[in-house]
XYZ file of C-alpha atoms in Angstrom:
714
model
C 43.530 -27.603 -44.911
C 44.734 -28.505 -41.608
C 43.209 -26.547 -38.584
C 44.953 -26.845 -35.214
C 41.934 -26.866 -32.787
C 43.283 -25.726 -29.279
C 42.834 -28.063 -26.163
C 40.143 -27.321 -23.351
C 43.623 -26.454 -21.223
C 44.855 -24.602 -23.875
C 42.066 -22.218 -24.120
C 41.851 -21.502 -20.085
C 44.935 -19.870 -20.355
C 43.638 -17.028 -22.410
C 41.062 -16.416 -19.937
C 41.298 -14.382 -16.939
C 41.051 -16.113 -13.482
C 39.242 -14.370 -10.563
C 37.236 -15.226 -7.575
C 33.538 -16.080 -8.154
C 31.394 -13.118 -7.022
C 27.689 -12.734 -6.889
C 28.360 -9.210 -8.962
C 29.042 -8.745 -12.050
C 32.747 -8.243 -12.822
C 32.665 -6.104 -15.858
C 36.123 -6.092 -16.304
C 36.534 -10.124 -16.225
C 33.897 -9.992 -18.993
C 35.747 -7.674 -21.123
C 38.935 -10.045 -20.886
C 36.588 -13.046 -21.542
C 35.356 -11.514 -24.528
C 38.755 -10.495 -25.835
C 39.864 -14.248 -24.959
C 37.232 -15.469 -27.254
C 37.752 -13.202 -30.077
C 41.804 -14.103 -29.829
C 41.290 -17.990 -29.582
C 39.330 -17.479 -32.997
C 42.001 -15.498 -34.591
C 44.681 -17.990 -32.843
C 42.509 -20.649 -35.347
C 43.375 -18.529 -38.325
C 46.875 -17.999 -37.355
C 47.337 -21.752 -37.214
C 45.931 -22.375 -40.484
C 48.785 -21.923 -43.475
C 48.343 -19.059 -46.061
C 47.195 -21.620 -48.653
C 44.290 -22.899 -46.757
C 43.162 -20.025 -45.941
C 42.887 -18.521 -49.716
C 41.532 -21.925 -50.742
C 38.841 -21.547 -48.053
C 38.032 -18.158 -49.076
C 38.595 -18.692 -53.321
C 37.221 -21.888 -53.956
C 33.157 -21.584 -52.957
C 33.482 -17.853 -54.575
C 35.894 -18.399 -57.543
C 37.325 -15.166 -55.831
C 41.152 -13.732 -58.010
C 44.079 -12.838 -55.830
C 43.251 -9.450 -55.672
C 39.339 -9.604 -54.248
C 41.039 -12.229 -51.911
C 43.344 -9.475 -50.499
C 40.376 -7.363 -50.260
C 38.289 -9.765 -48.353
C 41.190 -10.617 -45.912
C 41.418 -6.800 -45.198
C 37.750 -6.232 -45.013
C 37.720 -9.226 -42.557
C 40.376 -7.675 -40.465
C 38.836 -4.890 -40.067
C 35.805 -6.058 -38.837
C 37.294 -8.097 -36.551
C 39.021 -4.303 -35.173
C 35.659 -3.040 -35.558
C 33.849 -5.710 -32.767
C 37.009 -5.428 -30.958
C 36.495 -1.912 -30.137
C 32.831 -2.123 -29.708
C 33.231 -4.933 -27.493
C 35.571 -2.514 -25.493
C 33.574 0.133 -25.738
C 30.603 -1.450 -24.153
C 32.115 -2.941 -21.388
C 34.118 0.342 -20.807
C 30.485 2.319 -20.572
C 29.230 -0.606 -18.203
C 32.288 -0.366 -16.124
C 31.824 3.260 -15.834
C 27.966 2.572 -14.955
C 29.261 0.238 -11.943
C 31.487 3.323 -10.767
C 28.818 5.554 -10.916
C 26.917 3.016 -9.146
C 29.769 3.391 -6.351
C 30.131 7.035 -6.213
C 26.691 7.195 -5.345
C 27.459 5.381 -1.614
C 27.031 6.315 0.858
C 23.659 8.147 0.153
C 22.434 5.228 -2.052
C 23.541 1.952 -1.683
C 24.205 -0.758 -4.438
C 21.169 -2.239 -3.723
C 18.761 0.920 -4.208
C 20.512 2.148 -7.673
C 19.955 -1.405 -8.694
C 16.314 -1.349 -8.066
C 15.715 2.200 -9.264
C 17.626 1.486 -12.699
C 16.412 -1.784 -13.325
C 12.917 -1.195 -14.285
C 13.035 1.980 -14.557
C 10.719 3.770 -17.263
C 11.246 7.428 -18.532
C 10.137 10.141 -16.686
C 8.288 13.006 -18.621
C 8.095 16.632 -17.567
C 5.553 19.117 -17.976
C 4.899 22.663 -17.616
C 2.203 22.371 -15.316
C 1.050 20.751 -12.587
C -0.690 17.517 -12.740
C -1.896 18.154 -9.521
C -4.266 21.419 -10.819
C -5.317 19.655 -14.298
C -9.279 18.646 -13.035
C -9.541 22.137 -12.070
C -11.395 24.401 -14.368
C -8.709 27.213 -15.185
C -6.235 24.098 -16.142
C -8.494 21.979 -18.042
C -8.394 23.888 -21.408
C -4.418 23.929 -21.318
C -2.424 22.063 -23.962
C 0.478 20.305 -21.887
C 3.405 19.328 -23.502
C 5.053 16.068 -22.174
C 8.800 15.481 -23.065
C 11.407 12.494 -21.844
C 13.471 14.437 -19.260
C 16.593 12.429 -19.435
C 17.312 12.703 -22.770
C 16.251 16.685 -22.697
C 18.646 17.470 -19.645
C 21.467 15.460 -21.417
C 21.222 17.331 -24.909
C 19.642 20.702 -23.862
C 19.478 21.583 -20.283
C 23.595 19.899 -19.863
C 24.778 21.091 -23.511
C 27.047 24.191 -23.170
C 26.003 24.938 -27.211
C 22.316 25.220 -26.249
C 20.267 28.245 -24.852
C 19.213 27.314 -21.578
C 18.733 27.850 -17.756
C 21.113 27.455 -15.379
C 18.753 26.241 -12.399
C 15.985 23.859 -12.680
C 13.864 22.541 -10.227
C 11.826 19.473 -10.603
C 8.365 19.392 -9.016
C 5.915 16.244 -8.117
C 3.632 15.136 -5.241
C 4.849 12.077 -3.392
C 5.541 8.713 -4.484
C 6.062 9.942 -8.206
C 10.124 9.197 -8.582
C 11.762 12.126 -8.018
C 14.589 10.141 -6.543
C 14.416 7.294 -8.932
C 14.743 10.363 -11.643
C 17.586 11.898 -10.164
C 19.840 8.495 -9.623
C 18.977 7.708 -13.655
C 19.742 11.347 -14.811
C 23.363 11.124 -12.855
C 23.952 7.366 -14.321
C 23.029 7.836 -17.878
C 24.855 10.882 -17.928
C 28.089 10.023 -16.450
C 27.414 6.710 -18.905
C 26.962 9.063 -21.888
C 30.198 8.534 -24.521
C 32.038 12.076 -24.225
C 30.474 13.479 -21.167
C 32.169 16.710 -20.562
C 31.615 17.396 -16.823
C 31.464 15.644 -13.417
C 27.656 15.197 -11.792
C 27.655 14.867 -8.152
C 24.047 13.683 -6.713
C 23.557 14.893 -2.875
C 20.207 14.078 -1.107
C 18.986 17.108 1.313
C 18.381 14.322 3.921
C 21.981 14.700 4.790
C 22.600 16.553 7.431
C 26.112 17.340 6.107
C 24.842 19.261 2.919
C 25.865 22.465 3.681
C 29.311 21.947 4.509
C 29.591 19.357 1.737
C 28.235 22.024 -1.107
C 30.933 24.340 0.579
C 34.018 22.309 0.604
C 32.800 21.361 -3.150
C 32.124 25.331 -3.912
C 36.071 25.940 -2.853
C 37.862 24.696 -5.751
C 36.032 27.390 -8.552
C 37.551 25.427 -11.436
C 36.263 22.210 -10.538
C 32.568 23.757 -9.594
C 32.091 25.183 -12.922
C 32.774 21.887 -14.516
C 30.509 20.303 -12.205
C 26.389 19.626 -12.377
C 24.991 19.509 -8.997
C 21.742 17.012 -8.282
C 20.165 18.060 -5.129
C 17.243 15.875 -4.388
C 14.449 16.400 -1.853
C 14.611 20.061 -0.848
C 11.436 19.264 1.271
C 13.337 17.033 3.426
C 15.884 19.680 4.392
C 16.293 19.900 8.025
C 16.884 23.711 7.864
C 12.932 23.930 6.702
C 11.936 22.971 10.211
C 10.774 25.821 13.113
C 13.627 26.334 14.939
C 13.413 25.649 18.777
C 13.852 29.542 19.366
C 11.257 31.020 17.485
C 13.108 33.389 14.352
C 9.842 35.413 13.442
C 9.401 33.701 10.081
C 6.712 32.199 8.672
C 6.786 28.720 7.090
C 7.100 30.470 3.442
C 9.616 33.186 4.366
C 11.684 30.526 6.181
C 11.372 28.291 2.906
C 12.429 31.346 0.527
C 15.579 31.888 2.876
C 16.714 28.527 2.555
C 16.431 28.399 -0.958
C 18.058 31.611 -1.321
C 21.277 30.202 1.090
C 21.393 26.938 -1.388
C 21.403 28.909 -4.696
C 24.136 31.384 -2.936
C 26.297 28.155 -2.401
C 26.032 26.545 -5.970
C 25.843 30.142 -8.018
C 29.433 28.663 -9.669
C 28.470 25.443 -10.471
C 27.585 24.531 -14.180
C 24.097 23.779 -13.747
C 21.941 23.319 -10.751
C 18.387 20.689 -10.641
C 16.595 20.428 -7.378
C 13.618 18.452 -6.618
C 10.664 18.752 -3.950
C 7.196 18.124 -3.513
C 5.120 20.400 -5.292
C 3.410 22.169 -2.161
C 5.971 23.635 -1.491
C 5.845 26.001 -4.766
C 2.167 26.008 -5.005
C 0.157 27.879 -7.980
C 3.180 29.229 -9.614
C 3.173 27.712 -12.878
C 2.844 30.848 -14.533
C 5.315 33.027 -12.569
C 8.813 32.821 -12.860
C 10.587 31.988 -9.673
C 13.250 34.606 -10.041
C 16.493 34.508 -7.928
C 18.758 36.883 -6.632
C 21.729 35.888 -8.570
C 22.366 38.585 -10.998
C 23.358 37.164 -15.003
C 26.333 38.527 -16.511
C 24.330 39.504 -19.856
C 21.459 41.875 -20.535
C 18.755 39.439 -18.801
C 18.632 40.799 -15.565
C 18.282 37.671 -12.789
C 18.685 34.483 -13.224
C 15.117 32.315 -12.767
C 14.557 29.038 -11.305
C 12.962 27.058 -14.360
C 10.057 24.680 -13.146
C 9.328 21.592 -14.336
C 6.431 18.982 -12.937
C 7.181 15.439 -12.924
C 3.994 13.688 -15.523
C 2.116 10.816 -13.955
C 2.473 7.677 -15.930
C 0.199 6.854 -18.556
C -1.383 3.706 -19.017
C 1.389 2.834 -21.832
C 4.194 3.347 -19.331
C 2.186 1.136 -16.876
C 2.196 -1.545 -19.323
C 5.695 -0.979 -20.022
C 7.024 -0.731 -16.829
C 4.831 -4.380 -16.220
C 6.641 -6.142 -19.437
C 9.824 -4.884 -17.868
C 9.387 -6.308 -14.352
C 7.458 -9.523 -15.461
C 8.798 -10.146 -18.851
C 7.243 -10.238 -22.223
C 8.355 -13.377 -22.961
C 8.726 -15.122 -19.157
C 6.053 -17.369 -19.341
C 6.343 -18.194 -15.850
C 5.327 -14.811 -14.795
C 2.337 -14.651 -16.500
C 0.368 -15.368 -13.452
C 1.431 -12.445 -11.511
C 1.459 -10.282 -14.845
C -2.417 -10.887 -15.282
C -2.829 -10.456 -11.519
C -0.644 -6.937 -11.763
C -2.925 -5.879 -14.358
C -6.112 -6.358 -12.484
C -5.071 -4.276 -9.862
C -3.811 -1.779 -12.306
C -6.973 -1.565 -13.828
C -9.120 -1.360 -10.108
C -6.874 1.372 -8.623
C -5.838 3.750 -11.766
C -5.876 6.637 -9.799
C -2.926 5.544 -7.423
C -1.073 3.747 -9.730
C -0.156 6.542 -12.016
C 2.719 7.059 -9.127
C 5.773 5.200 -9.658
C 6.655 4.683 -5.974
C 3.200 2.889 -5.923
C 3.853 0.743 -8.766
C 7.130 -0.651 -7.286
C 5.236 -2.119 -4.397
C 3.583 -4.315 -7.208
C 5.153 -7.340 -5.477
C 3.881 -7.265 -2.331
C 0.486 -7.028 -3.849
C 0.868 -10.228 -6.433
C 3.214 -12.153 -3.940
C 1.515 -15.801 -3.513
C 2.648 -15.907 0.143
C 0.566 -12.595 1.022
C -3.355 -11.601 0.498
C -5.444 -12.048 -2.377
C -6.461 -8.536 -3.488
C -10.189 -9.120 -4.966
C -11.414 -5.197 -4.217
C -10.382 -1.945 -5.225
C -10.881 -0.997 -1.267
C -8.392 -3.828 -0.352
C -5.630 -2.551 -3.018
C -6.211 0.814 -2.069
C -6.156 0.095 2.286
C -2.429 -1.784 0.877
C -1.015 0.926 -0.925
C -1.999 3.763 1.125
C -0.548 1.744 4.346
C 2.762 1.397 2.491
C 2.328 4.658 1.464
C 2.483 5.917 5.257
C 5.360 3.000 6.163
C 7.547 4.684 3.580
C 7.154 7.823 5.201
C 7.553 6.545 8.679
C 10.663 5.014 7.450
C 12.228 7.667 6.041
C 11.520 9.695 9.147
C 11.880 7.395 12.053
C 15.053 5.692 13.336
C 14.096 3.501 16.117
C 10.975 0.888 15.865
C 8.769 1.757 18.565
C 8.908 5.749 17.399
C 8.051 4.574 13.440
C 5.219 2.214 14.751
C 3.985 5.270 16.590
C 4.580 7.783 13.873
C 2.750 5.386 11.460
C -0.084 5.104 13.726
C -0.599 8.846 14.329
C 0.126 9.863 10.691
C -2.703 7.534 9.695
C -5.214 8.325 12.314
C -4.418 11.715 11.454
C -5.050 11.199 7.874
C -8.706 9.651 8.933
C -9.712 12.533 11.120
C -8.547 14.914 8.473
C -10.416 13.377 5.746
C -13.820 13.617 8.188
C -13.331 17.173 8.556
C -12.614 18.113 5.152
C -16.110 15.978 4.767
C -18.401 18.337 7.078
C -16.853 21.360 6.191
C -17.089 20.988 2.084
C -21.226 21.162 3.204
C -20.762 24.665 3.943
C -17.508 25.394 1.861
C -17.833 23.552 -1.328
C -14.398 22.478 -1.487
C -12.536 19.717 -0.290
C -9.311 21.423 1.646
C -8.435 22.827 4.752
C -6.227 25.637 5.590
C -2.986 24.594 7.787
C -3.872 26.097 11.168
C -7.090 23.651 11.191
C -4.833 20.649 10.018
C -2.625 21.630 12.957
C -5.934 21.585 15.376
C -6.743 18.512 14.240
C -3.520 17.248 15.392
C -3.675 19.058 18.949
C -7.246 18.344 19.329
C -6.390 14.218 19.364
C -3.088 14.234 20.700
C -1.138 13.002 17.837
C 2.618 13.192 18.577
C 3.162 14.805 14.785
C 5.474 18.357 14.615
C 3.783 20.894 12.226
C 5.833 19.484 9.152
C 5.191 15.900 9.771
C 1.326 17.080 9.238
C 1.750 19.430 6.613
C 4.751 17.974 4.690
C 5.031 14.139 5.110
C 1.177 13.247 4.856
C -0.401 12.463 2.031
C -1.626 15.867 2.466
C -0.580 18.471 -0.006
C -1.036 21.794 -0.893
C -3.414 23.566 -3.748
C -3.548 27.244 -5.710
C -5.126 28.891 -2.334
C -2.599 27.465 -0.147
C -4.672 25.278 1.741
C -4.313 21.613 2.374
C -5.908 18.633 0.150
C -5.187 15.201 -0.129
C -2.883 14.300 -3.099
C -5.697 12.698 -4.891
C -9.606 12.829 -4.263
C -9.637 9.063 -4.346
C -7.630 8.987 -1.107
C -10.177 10.984 0.773
C -12.836 9.062 -0.690
C -10.888 5.482 0.519
C -10.805 6.983 3.905
C -14.370 8.025 3.831
C -15.501 4.948 2.893
C -13.250 3.136 5.464
C -15.380 5.029 8.103
C -18.523 4.272 6.350
C -17.645 0.467 6.676
C -15.991 0.638 10.367
C -19.151 3.064 11.938
C -22.317 1.848 10.504
C -24.074 5.102 11.935
C -21.634 7.183 9.907
C -22.574 5.052 6.756
C -26.513 5.330 7.335
C -25.847 8.841 6.937
C -23.129 9.348 4.810
C -24.214 12.223 1.923
C -22.708 10.536 -1.294
C -23.058 13.924 -3.453
C -19.812 13.949 -5.844
C -18.429 11.122 -3.889
C -18.790 8.359 -6.261
C -15.819 6.044 -5.386
C -17.006 6.442 -1.835
C -20.493 4.649 -2.792
C -18.216 1.960 -4.977
C -16.213 1.313 -2.255
C -19.034 0.768 0.041
C -20.720 -1.605 -2.167
C -17.375 -3.429 -2.744
C -16.340 -3.695 0.776
C -19.165 -2.268 2.780
C -21.702 -3.800 5.121
C -22.860 -5.349 1.684
C -21.626 -8.396 0.497
C -21.629 -8.480 -3.254
C -23.229 -12.085 -4.554
C -22.385 -12.665 -8.017
C -25.299 -14.074 -10.213
C -25.794 -17.599 -11.167
C -28.214 -20.592 -11.045
C -29.049 -23.315 -8.299
C -31.687 -25.745 -7.414
C -34.255 -25.163 -4.938
C -37.416 -27.076 -3.977
C -37.020 -30.121 -1.081
C -39.199 -33.273 -2.778
C -38.962 -31.843 -6.476
C -35.944 -29.764 -7.631
C -36.621 -26.244 -9.619
C -33.825 -24.529 -11.602
C -33.546 -20.972 -10.725
C -31.306 -18.395 -11.823
C -30.615 -14.535 -10.124
C -28.750 -11.732 -11.277
C -26.003 -9.848 -9.675
C -27.050 -8.354 -6.258
C -26.109 -7.096 -2.807
C -26.977 -8.502 0.597
C -25.982 -7.446 4.171
C -23.250 -9.229 5.695
C -25.258 -9.205 8.861
C -28.860 -8.645 9.873
C -29.588 -5.494 10.588
C -28.441 -4.254 13.989
C -30.564 -2.313 17.038
C -27.491 0.662 16.657
C -28.312 0.984 13.066
C -32.161 0.744 13.211
C -32.018 3.071 16.007
C -30.211 5.597 14.122
C -32.729 5.638 11.233
C -35.953 5.217 12.921
C -35.365 6.844 16.206
C -36.138 3.722 18.442
C -35.672 0.465 19.387
C -38.362 -2.429 19.619
C -35.975 -5.295 20.211
C -36.731 -7.321 23.424
C -33.271 -8.541 23.768
C -31.507 -5.302 24.206
C -27.693 -4.608 22.768
C -26.252 -2.283 19.702
C -24.887 -5.353 17.921
C -27.554 -7.919 18.365
C -30.074 -8.088 15.162
C -33.033 -5.543 15.492
C -36.488 -7.883 16.255
C -39.872 -7.234 16.876
C -40.711 -5.631 13.525
C -43.299 -6.518 10.971
C -42.495 -6.590 7.460
C -44.667 -3.156 7.170
C -42.078 -1.419 9.964
C -38.998 -2.902 7.750
C -40.607 -1.155 4.641
C -40.801 2.322 6.465
C -37.134 1.943 7.551
C -35.676 0.789 4.115
C -37.218 3.999 2.799
C -35.639 6.383 5.617
C -32.254 3.992 4.999
C -32.144 4.535 1.228
C -32.932 8.482 1.411
C -30.521 9.363 4.119
C -27.656 6.817 2.118
C -28.549 7.649 -1.211
C -28.641 3.984 -2.155
C -31.854 1.729 -2.900
C -32.312 -0.555 -0.049
C -35.253 -3.256 -0.197
C -35.181 -6.970 1.103
C -33.791 -9.685 -0.771
C -35.803 -12.009 -2.660
C -36.590 -15.783 -1.497
C -34.547 -16.846 -4.582
C -31.760 -14.254 -3.910
C -31.698 -15.167 -0.075
C -31.685 -18.598 -0.568
C -28.868 -18.619 -3.357
C -26.735 -16.153 -1.010
C -27.577 -19.037 2.047
C -26.526 -21.645 -0.195
C -22.732 -19.914 -0.787
C -23.682 -18.535 -4.519
C -21.277 -19.391 -7.361
C -18.681 -20.362 -4.224
C -21.560 -23.130 -2.918
C -19.835 -26.220 -1.342
C -23.081 -27.819 -0.859
C -22.924 -27.775 3.046
C -26.311 -28.737 4.916
C -26.256 -25.184 6.732
C -25.363 -21.870 5.334
C -21.611 -21.839 5.785
C -21.036 -25.465 7.388
C -22.237 -29.100 7.854
C -21.946 -28.607 11.630
C -24.506 -26.394 13.186
C -23.016 -24.989 15.999
C -20.145 -23.567 14.063
C -22.532 -21.013 12.188
C -25.925 -21.120 13.644
C -27.930 -19.903 17.283
C -30.494 -22.297 17.863
C -32.639 -23.536 20.475
C -29.908 -26.313 21.463
C -27.168 -23.636 22.193
C -28.758 -20.186 22.131
C -30.268 -20.221 25.728
C -33.493 -18.998 24.447
C -32.415 -15.320 23.102
C -30.613 -13.651 20.515
C -26.998 -13.288 20.082
C -24.772 -10.202 18.845
C -24.535 -10.349 14.987
C -21.233 -11.986 13.359
C -20.311 -14.310 16.329
C -20.541 -17.369 14.586
C -18.332 -18.129 11.076
C -19.866 -16.635 7.634
C -20.525 -19.081 5.227
C -18.957 -19.136 1.415
C -19.295 -15.505 0.664
C -18.623 -14.300 4.125
C -22.177 -13.693 5.227
C -22.948 -14.266 8.464
C -26.241 -15.756 10.774
C -28.205 -16.998 7.432
C -28.480 -20.426 9.900
C -30.301 -19.057 13.038
C -30.441 -16.217 15.703
C -33.510 -14.456 13.702
C -35.854 -15.490 11.440
C -35.962 -13.108 7.873
C -38.053 -11.636 6.309
C -37.936 -11.380 2.972
C -39.849 -9.470 0.183
C -42.298 -12.151 -1.708
C -45.684 -13.233 -0.842
C -45.876 -16.715 0.372
C -47.469 -19.263 -1.980
C -46.657 -23.198 -0.929
C -46.515 -24.839 -4.842
C -45.392 -21.227 -5.966
C -42.143 -22.873 -7.294
C -43.895 -24.861 -10.069
C -45.056 -21.796 -11.711
C -42.315 -19.481 -10.744
C -40.242 -17.893 -13.772
C -36.788 -19.394 -13.961
C -34.561 -16.130 -14.121
C -35.145 -13.135 -11.118
C -38.686 -14.863 -9.835
C -39.974 -12.307 -7.228
C -42.790 -14.563 -5.835
C -46.728 -14.295 -6.484
C -48.327 -11.218 -7.099
C -50.649 -11.378 -4.174
C -51.390 -12.695 -1.097
C -52.026 -13.197 2.551
C -48.504 -13.898 4.056
C -44.701 -12.741 3.753
C -41.847 -15.137 3.463
C -39.601 -15.990 6.503
C -36.167 -17.701 6.080
C -33.244 -18.795 7.658
C -34.235 -20.429 11.344
C -34.049 -18.836 14.982
C -32.464 -18.952 18.255
C -35.807 -20.685 19.190
C -36.166 -23.316 16.613
C -34.746 -26.977 16.007
C -31.978 -27.868 13.364
C -34.106 -28.700 10.542
C -35.769 -25.561 10.232
C -32.093 -23.659 10.250
C -31.382 -25.164 6.212
C -30.919 -22.724 3.588
C -34.393 -24.632 1.646
C -36.598 -24.679 4.531
C -39.557 -22.229 4.163
C -41.919 -20.224 6.611
C -44.306 -17.747 6.272
C -46.213 -15.228 8.812
C -48.554 -12.192 8.275
C -46.678 -9.101 7.663
C -47.836 -7.163 10.568
C -46.779 -9.772 12.849
C -44.094 -8.447 15.572
C -41.972 -11.343 17.249
C -38.789 -11.127 19.007
C -37.891 -14.428 16.457
C -38.164 -11.977 13.605
C -35.501 -9.811 11.822
C -34.076 -9.217 8.385
C -31.142 -8.198 6.730
C -30.874 -5.455 3.158
C -30.396 -5.860 -0.136
C -30.153 -3.990 -3.282
C -29.279 -4.065 -6.554
C -25.614 -2.971 -8.520
C -25.109 0.410 -9.212
C -25.924 1.358 -13.078
């Protein structure tokens, strides 16, 4: 058999020539595929008939009839492959064309981002916002993939269905991404019968566009309309000249106008935030358009977007970082850790889309749930600002006002729930908060574009309780007075946030060696310890007095005895619901050395004492505000110098010899209590983590203060 192989220059003549671009050219790819198949065909045709017969017949001992059947089958298979390739590239070309059709509303990059990692949106008949409410908790909720349902059922003229559909979800649930994918999937479907148009309500010209499209009734009846984000329609805003309408009546009027303009179209799908349709799951939203049958008037079918479940979050991460892309394993693992730390927020596709920001090597490492919530809530508000304000200065002002408004609202809800037992406020209260603090926000921005949403009773609450708890925890962390008196009843996540990122540092348990002339191994369990020594501000808030010699609200409280400290700890525990105590001597030294992050420094956080301590050579013989020096490896301040610190233990000089290795708590009795850390009046030697001192538990000196500790919550 003689086979003639084409040379490289001959092959090139079959391939399409085009300019190299950074975008996929599907026409060129299709031509290349056909070119390759044509080359294969050419190789066959360059062979003689006898060669082909011999090639087929010899190995399989076929008759002439069988050979003919094989050749016919091969040609049919080749034609099928050509048709499949042609079909594939035609679909891809249609998708590209549809992406271009979404311009100017959505850019190529926006569409690409919306489709690249898309996980099928599921719908349900009841609002996810109310699933934790008693009257909804027993309902069985069916969740179904929406895009296949719309294409096979809602847009299928052979299936009895509604004409108007209202898709509802809270902020960040992926309404726009769903609409983009629905549009592209429908146009890419083989044999799509109707045209489909996607128009956002954010376009000022939407009414004129709808009027223009509706002029041609023949075209309108063959067009499916996707109208995105009704809550962003500027017609909902109160006019400068009062129109005498309430927000709800204005909303209904504008919706009726849109419905009237679209009555001639085939199907209409509208998305909106849930808050504009609160508590209406069981009530059909009847329209003013009559049906031309015996079924009365059209109703608007309501569908709620379902939050992501665990398996869908896993699918998203697999799509984004790949199943087999080992080079992304580190980012994928970091993403999983973030999801596990903040599950209540990650059910929102919009927030999952910020995952790159959270796991990017160039950005901050997120080690706590509090840090994750902080970053995500800021991104959420940044997204709202980017949609509302064009000019950068106005955008920054809007972000600050919206964040501060959210914080003030959280505080008002917290105070009011003590009286009302609910975690919501009415709209007038929300507007009053804005006016009282001079936030430059319009009424619709306060209750339409913030982190708030509307509940069944038409009151306003945060989109998820965990966001409210995050904001309250942030206030606890930034305002120690608020933290000292906070009521944690029903606020478990506030407690967790405060434990994690508040005035306390978490110390992971571990082992170290203590003692100077002879070392003894000690192992301590996990615990929390104050990042700072207790300040005069906190002492005065709890005890109602300030015994300190060197006054200053951020200076350490001093001239307090060990017994005074016990009374303080009892009152602070009662006020906060947390069980505070003094650290044991072993815990104190382990934390001062840097715990499991220890770098073996001579002092608590450095080999240079002036970086970390106030002592006799730099203190000017007085205390200084806490936290002015460098922290140690665990982020704990002033464990060397400033004031000596009471520990829980009785003191015994030879205790190390007989102490248990695990979690020692000191002798059972004694005359003196342990002091650690050195002070403003002491030398550098006494500021070392290993140095021990003791004093009578009833002694009050300006040299002595303390810091709190507690065990992790069970």
